[in-house]
Backbone as numpy.savetxt, mean C-alpha at the origin, in Angstrom:
# Nx Ny Nz CAx CAy CAz Cx Cy Cz
15.50 16.79 19.50 14.82 15.60 19.94 13.34 15.85 20.22
13.01 17.03 20.69 11.62 17.33 20.98 10.76 17.21 19.74
11.30 17.61 18.61 10.55 17.53 17.37 10.21 16.08 17.06
11.18 15.19 17.19 10.91 13.77 16.92 9.89 13.21 17.89
10.01 13.54 19.17 9.05 13.03 20.14 7.65 13.53 19.83
7.53 14.80 19.47 6.23 15.35 19.10 5.67 14.70 17.85
6.52 14.50 16.88 6.08 13.85 15.64 5.68 12.40 15.90
6.49 11.70 16.69 6.17 10.31 17.02 4.84 10.21 17.76
4.60 11.15 18.67 3.33 11.18 19.40 2.17 11.45 18.46
2.37 12.39 17.53 1.34 12.69 16.54 1.02 11.46 15.70
2.07 10.78 15.22 1.88 9.56 14.42 1.12 8.51 15.21
1.53 8.32 16.45 0.88 7.33 17.30 -0.60 7.67 17.50
-0.89 8.93 17.77 -2.28 9.34 17.95 -3.08 9.17 16.66
-2.47 9.48 15.53 -3.14 9.33 14.24 -3.53 7.87 14.00
-2.64 6.98 14.32 -2.89 5.55 14.12 -3.94 5.05 15.11
-3.79 5.45 16.36 -4.71 4.96 17.40 -6.13 5.47 17.25
-6.32 6.61 16.61 -7.65 7.18 16.46 -8.24 6.98 15.07
-7.50 6.36 14.18 -7.96 6.17 12.80 -9.01 5.06 12.72
-9.91 5.23 11.77 -10.88 4.18 11.48 -10.17 3.06 10.72
-10.76 1.87 10.65 -10.14 0.81 9.84 -9.91 1.24 8.38
-10.83 2.01 7.85 -10.69 2.48 6.47 -9.49 3.41 6.33
-9.32 4.29 7.31 -8.18 5.22 7.29 -6.86 4.47 7.49
-6.87 3.44 8.33 -5.66 2.64 8.52 -5.26 1.95 7.22
-6.25 1.44 6.51 -5.98 0.81 5.22 -5.36 1.82 4.25
-5.89 3.05 4.24 -5.34 4.09 3.37 -3.90 4.41 3.78
-3.63 4.45 5.09 -2.27 4.70 5.56 -1.32 3.61 5.08
-1.80 2.36 5.10 -0.97 1.25 4.62 -0.71 1.37 3.12
-1.74 1.71 2.35 -1.52 1.88 0.91 -0.54 3.02 0.65
-0.67 4.12 1.38 0.27 5.23 1.22 1.69 4.81 1.60
1.81 4.01 2.66 3.12 3.51 3.06 3.71 2.60 2.00
2.88 1.74 1.42 3.34 0.84 0.36 3.89 1.64 -0.82
3.14 2.64 -1.24 3.59 3.49 -2.35 4.89 4.19 -1.98
4.95 4.73 -0.77 6.16 5.45 -0.32 7.38 4.54 -0.33
7.26 3.33 0.21 8.41 2.43 0.27 8.83 1.95 -1.12
7.88 1.76 -2.01 8.23 1.37 -3.37 8.96 2.51 -4.10
8.53 3.73 -3.87 9.21 4.87 -4.47 10.62 5.02 -3.87
10.75 4.77 -2.57 12.08 4.81 -1.95 12.97 3.72 -2.53
12.40 2.55 -2.78 13.17 1.45 -3.37 13.67 1.84 -4.76
12.79 2.45 -5.56 13.21 2.88 -6.89 14.37 3.87 -6.81
14.24 4.83 -5.92 15.27 5.84 -5.75 16.60 5.20 -5.31
16.50 4.26 -4.38 17.71 3.59 -3.88 18.36 2.74 -4.97
17.56 2.06 -5.77 18.12 1.26 -6.86 18.83 2.18 -7.85
18.20 3.31 -8.18 18.84 4.28 -9.09 20.17 4.77 -8.53
20.21 4.96 -7.19 21.43 5.46 -6.54 22.42 4.34 -6.23
22.08 3.12 -6.61 22.92 1.95 -6.34 23.15 1.73 -4.84
22.16 2.15 -4.03 22.21 1.96 -2.59 21.47 0.65 -2.28
22.22 -0.44 -2.32 21.64 -1.78 -2.21 20.94 -1.99 -0.87
21.55 -1.53 0.21 20.97 -1.73 1.54 19.64 -0.99 1.68
19.60 0.26 1.25 18.36 1.03 1.34 17.28 0.43 0.44
17.66 -0.02 -0.74 16.70 -0.66 -1.65 16.13 -1.91 -1.00
17.00 -2.72 -0.43 16.57 -3.95 0.24 15.60 -3.64 1.37
15.96 -2.68 2.22 15.11 -2.34 3.36 13.75 -1.80 2.91
13.74 -0.98 1.88 12.48 -0.42 1.39 11.59 -1.50 0.80
12.17 -2.42 0.06 11.38 -3.51 -0.52 10.84 -4.41 0.58
11.64 -4.70 1.59 11.18 -5.53 2.71 10.02 -4.86 3.44
10.10 -3.55 3.61 8.99 -2.83 4.26 7.72 -2.89 3.41
7.88 -2.76 2.10 6.73 -2.87 1.20 6.13 -4.27 1.28
6.98 -5.28 1.33 6.48 -6.66 1.43 5.76 -6.88 2.76
6.23 -6.26 3.83 5.57 -6.41 5.13 4.15 -5.83 5.08
3.98 -4.74 4.37 2.63 -4.16 4.21 1.76 -5.09 3.40
2.30 -5.66 2.35 1.52 -6.60 1.53 1.10 -7.80 2.37
1.99 -8.31 3.20 1.64 -9.42 4.08 0.52 -9.02 5.03
0.58 -7.81 5.55 -0.49 -7.31 6.42 -1.82 -7.30 5.66
-1.81 -6.83 4.43 -3.03 -6.85 3.62 -3.54 -8.28 3.45
-2.65 -9.20 3.17 -3.05 -10.59 2.94 -3.64 -11.23 4.20
-3.03 -10.97 5.34 -3.48 -11.63 6.57 -4.77 -11.04 7.12
-5.14 -9.84 6.67 -6.36 -9.23 7.20 -7.54 -9.34 6.24
-7.37 -10.03 5.14 -8.48 -10.21 4.20 -9.58 -11.08 4.81
-10.83 -10.68 4.59 -11.98 -11.49 4.99 -12.32 -12.38 3.80
-11.94 -13.64 3.91 -12.06 -14.54 2.76 -13.49 -15.00 2.47
-14.47 -14.43 3.16 -15.87 -14.73 2.87 -16.37 -14.00 1.63
-15.56 -13.13 1.08 -15.95 -12.35 -0.08 -15.08 -12.72 -1.28
-15.71 -12.79 -2.45 -14.97 -13.15 -3.66 -13.86 -12.15 -3.95
-14.12 -10.88 -3.71 -13.11 -9.85 -3.97 -11.85 -10.11 -3.13
-12.01 -10.65 -1.94 -10.86 -10.96 -1.08 -10.00 -12.05 -1.70
-10.63 -13.03 -2.32 -9.87 -14.09 -2.96 -9.06 -13.53 -4.13
-9.67 -12.61 -4.88 -8.95 -11.98 -5.99 -7.82 -11.09 -5.48
-8.08 -10.34 -4.40 -7.03 -9.50 -3.83 -5.88 -10.34 -3.29
-6.19 -11.48 -2.70 -5.14 -12.35 -2.19 -4.20 -12.79 -3.31
-4.77 -13.15 -4.45 -3.95 -13.53 -5.59 -3.09 -12.37 -6.08
-3.68 -11.18 -6.11 -2.93 -10.00 -6.55 -1.82 -9.67 -5.56
-2.13 -9.68 -4.27 -1.11 -9.40 -3.25 0.02 -10.44 -3.29
-0.34 -11.69 -3.49 0.68 -12.73 -3.58 1.59 -12.48 -4.78
0.99 -12.11 -5.90 1.78 -11.80 -7.10 2.71 -10.62 -6.83
2.18 -9.57 -6.21 2.99 -8.39 -5.91 4.16 -8.77 -4.99
3.89 -9.58 -4.00 4.92 -10.01 -3.05 6.04 -10.78 -3.78
5.63 -11.73 -4.62 6.61 -12.54 -5.35 7.41 -11.68 -6.33
6.75 -10.71 -6.95 7.46 -9.81 -7.86 8.50 -8.99 -7.10
8.14 -8.55 -5.91 9.09 -7.77 -5.12 10.27 -8.62 -4.65
10.03 -9.90 -4.43 11.14 -10.80 -4.10 12.13 -10.83 -5.26
11.62 -10.95 -6.47 12.48 -10.95 -7.66 13.17 -9.59 -7.83
12.41 -8.53 -7.62 12.99 -7.19 -7.75 14.12 -6.99 -6.75
13.95 -7.51 -5.56 14.97 -7.35 -4.54 16.22 -8.17 -4.88
16.03 -9.36 -5.38 17.17 -10.20 -5.76 17.97 -9.56 -6.90
17.25 -9.01 -7.87 17.89 -8.46 -9.07 18.13 -6.95 -8.99
17.57 -6.31 -7.97 17.56 -4.84 -7.87 17.05 -4.25 -9.18
15.87 -4.73 -9.56 15.25 -4.42 -10.84 14.16 -3.36 -10.67
14.45 -2.17 -11.19 13.50 -1.06 -11.07 12.26 -1.23 -11.93
12.37 -2.00 -13.01 11.20 -2.23 -13.86 10.14 -2.99 -13.07
10.56 -4.01 -12.35 9.62 -4.81 -11.55 9.04 -3.95 -10.44
9.90 -3.19 -9.76 9.40 -2.31 -8.69 8.38 -1.33 -9.27
8.66 -0.79 -10.44 7.74 0.14 -11.09 6.40 -0.50 -11.42
6.42 -1.75 -11.85 5.17 -2.46 -12.14 4.33 -2.62 -10.87
4.99 -3.03 -9.78 4.29 -3.21 -8.51 3.80 -1.86 -7.99
4.60 -0.83 -8.16 4.21 0.52 -7.75 2.93 0.95 -8.48
2.87 0.67 -9.77 1.66 1.00 -10.53 0.43 0.29 -9.98
0.58 -0.98 -9.64 -0.54 -1.73 -9.05 -0.93 -1.14 -7.70
0.08 -0.80 -6.89 -0.17 -0.25 -5.56 -0.92 1.09 -5.67
-0.53 1.91 -6.62 -1.20 3.20 -6.81 -2.65 3.01 -7.25
-2.88 2.04 -8.13 -4.25 1.78 -8.56 -5.11 1.29 -7.41
-4.56 0.39 -6.59 -5.30 -0.10 -5.42 -5.58 1.04 -4.44
-4.56 1.89 -4.21 -4.74 3.02 -3.30 -5.82 3.96 -3.81
-5.78 4.26 -5.11 -6.76 5.18 -5.68 -8.17 4.59 -5.63
-8.28 3.29 -5.87 -9.58 2.63 -5.79 -10.10 2.67 -4.35
-9.21 2.44 -3.38 -9.62 2.49 -1.98 -10.06 3.90 -1.61
-9.34 4.89 -2.07 -9.70 6.28 -1.80 -11.09 6.60 -2.36
-11.34 6.14 -3.57 -12.65 6.36 -4.19 -13.74 5.64 -3.42
-13.48 4.42 -2.97 -14.46 3.67 -2.19 -14.77 4.38 -0.88
-13.75 4.95 -0.25 -13.97 5.69 1.00 -14.86 6.91 0.75
-14.62 7.62 -0.36 -15.43 8.79 -0.68 -16.88 8.38 -0.94
-17.06 7.29 -1.68 -18.41 6.84 -1.98 -19.14 6.37 -0.72
-18.40 5.77 0.21 -19.02 5.31 1.45 -19.48 6.48 2.30
-18.73 7.59 2.26 -19.11 8.78 3.02 -20.27 9.53 2.38
-20.28 9.56 1.05 -21.28 10.32 0.31 -21.81 9.46 -0.84
-22.64 8.48 -0.52 -23.13 7.60 -1.60 -23.96 8.39 -2.62
-23.73 8.06 -3.87 -24.47 8.70 -4.95 -25.87 8.12 -4.99
-26.85 8.93 -5.36 -28.20 8.38 -5.54 -28.17 7.26 -6.58
-29.07 6.33 -6.45 -29.13 5.15 -7.32 -29.20 5.57 -8.79
-29.92 6.63 -9.10 -30.05 7.05 -10.50 -28.70 7.45 -11.08
-27.84 8.12 -10.29 -26.52 8.52 -10.78 -25.63 7.31 -11.05
-25.69 6.32 -10.18 -24.88 5.12 -10.35 -25.31 4.36 -11.60
-26.61 4.25 -11.80 -27.13 3.53 -12.96 -26.77 4.27 -14.25
-26.79 5.59 -14.23 -26.48 6.39 -15.42 -25.04 6.22 -15.86
-24.15 5.94 -14.91 -22.74 5.79 -15.25 -22.54 4.43 -15.81
């Protein structure tokens, strides 16, 4: 039990001390993790675990949707993408369809990787000449 309490305390401290950018990365990592768990559960014909994993993934997507700042055009585009992902996961959960889960997982990984790259660029912005050259 001590191990769990220590781990839970570590997780809590990690969340409480994280920047908003780091929290977003944690959510993207959680989304990817739950989608991968859903795939595994569907393969194993574990309907309950698949259902729970998909519901957790959908909860993260809802969190992303509700925290968007709609003053930016990119937020409106992300809202449409998140809504699509959510609806696809509803279908995947009803049908226990790994193809749909895999499609959403691919989108989630791309979003996570883009967020990771944005975080790196924000910490170490490239000189204007390098950005223009690319």
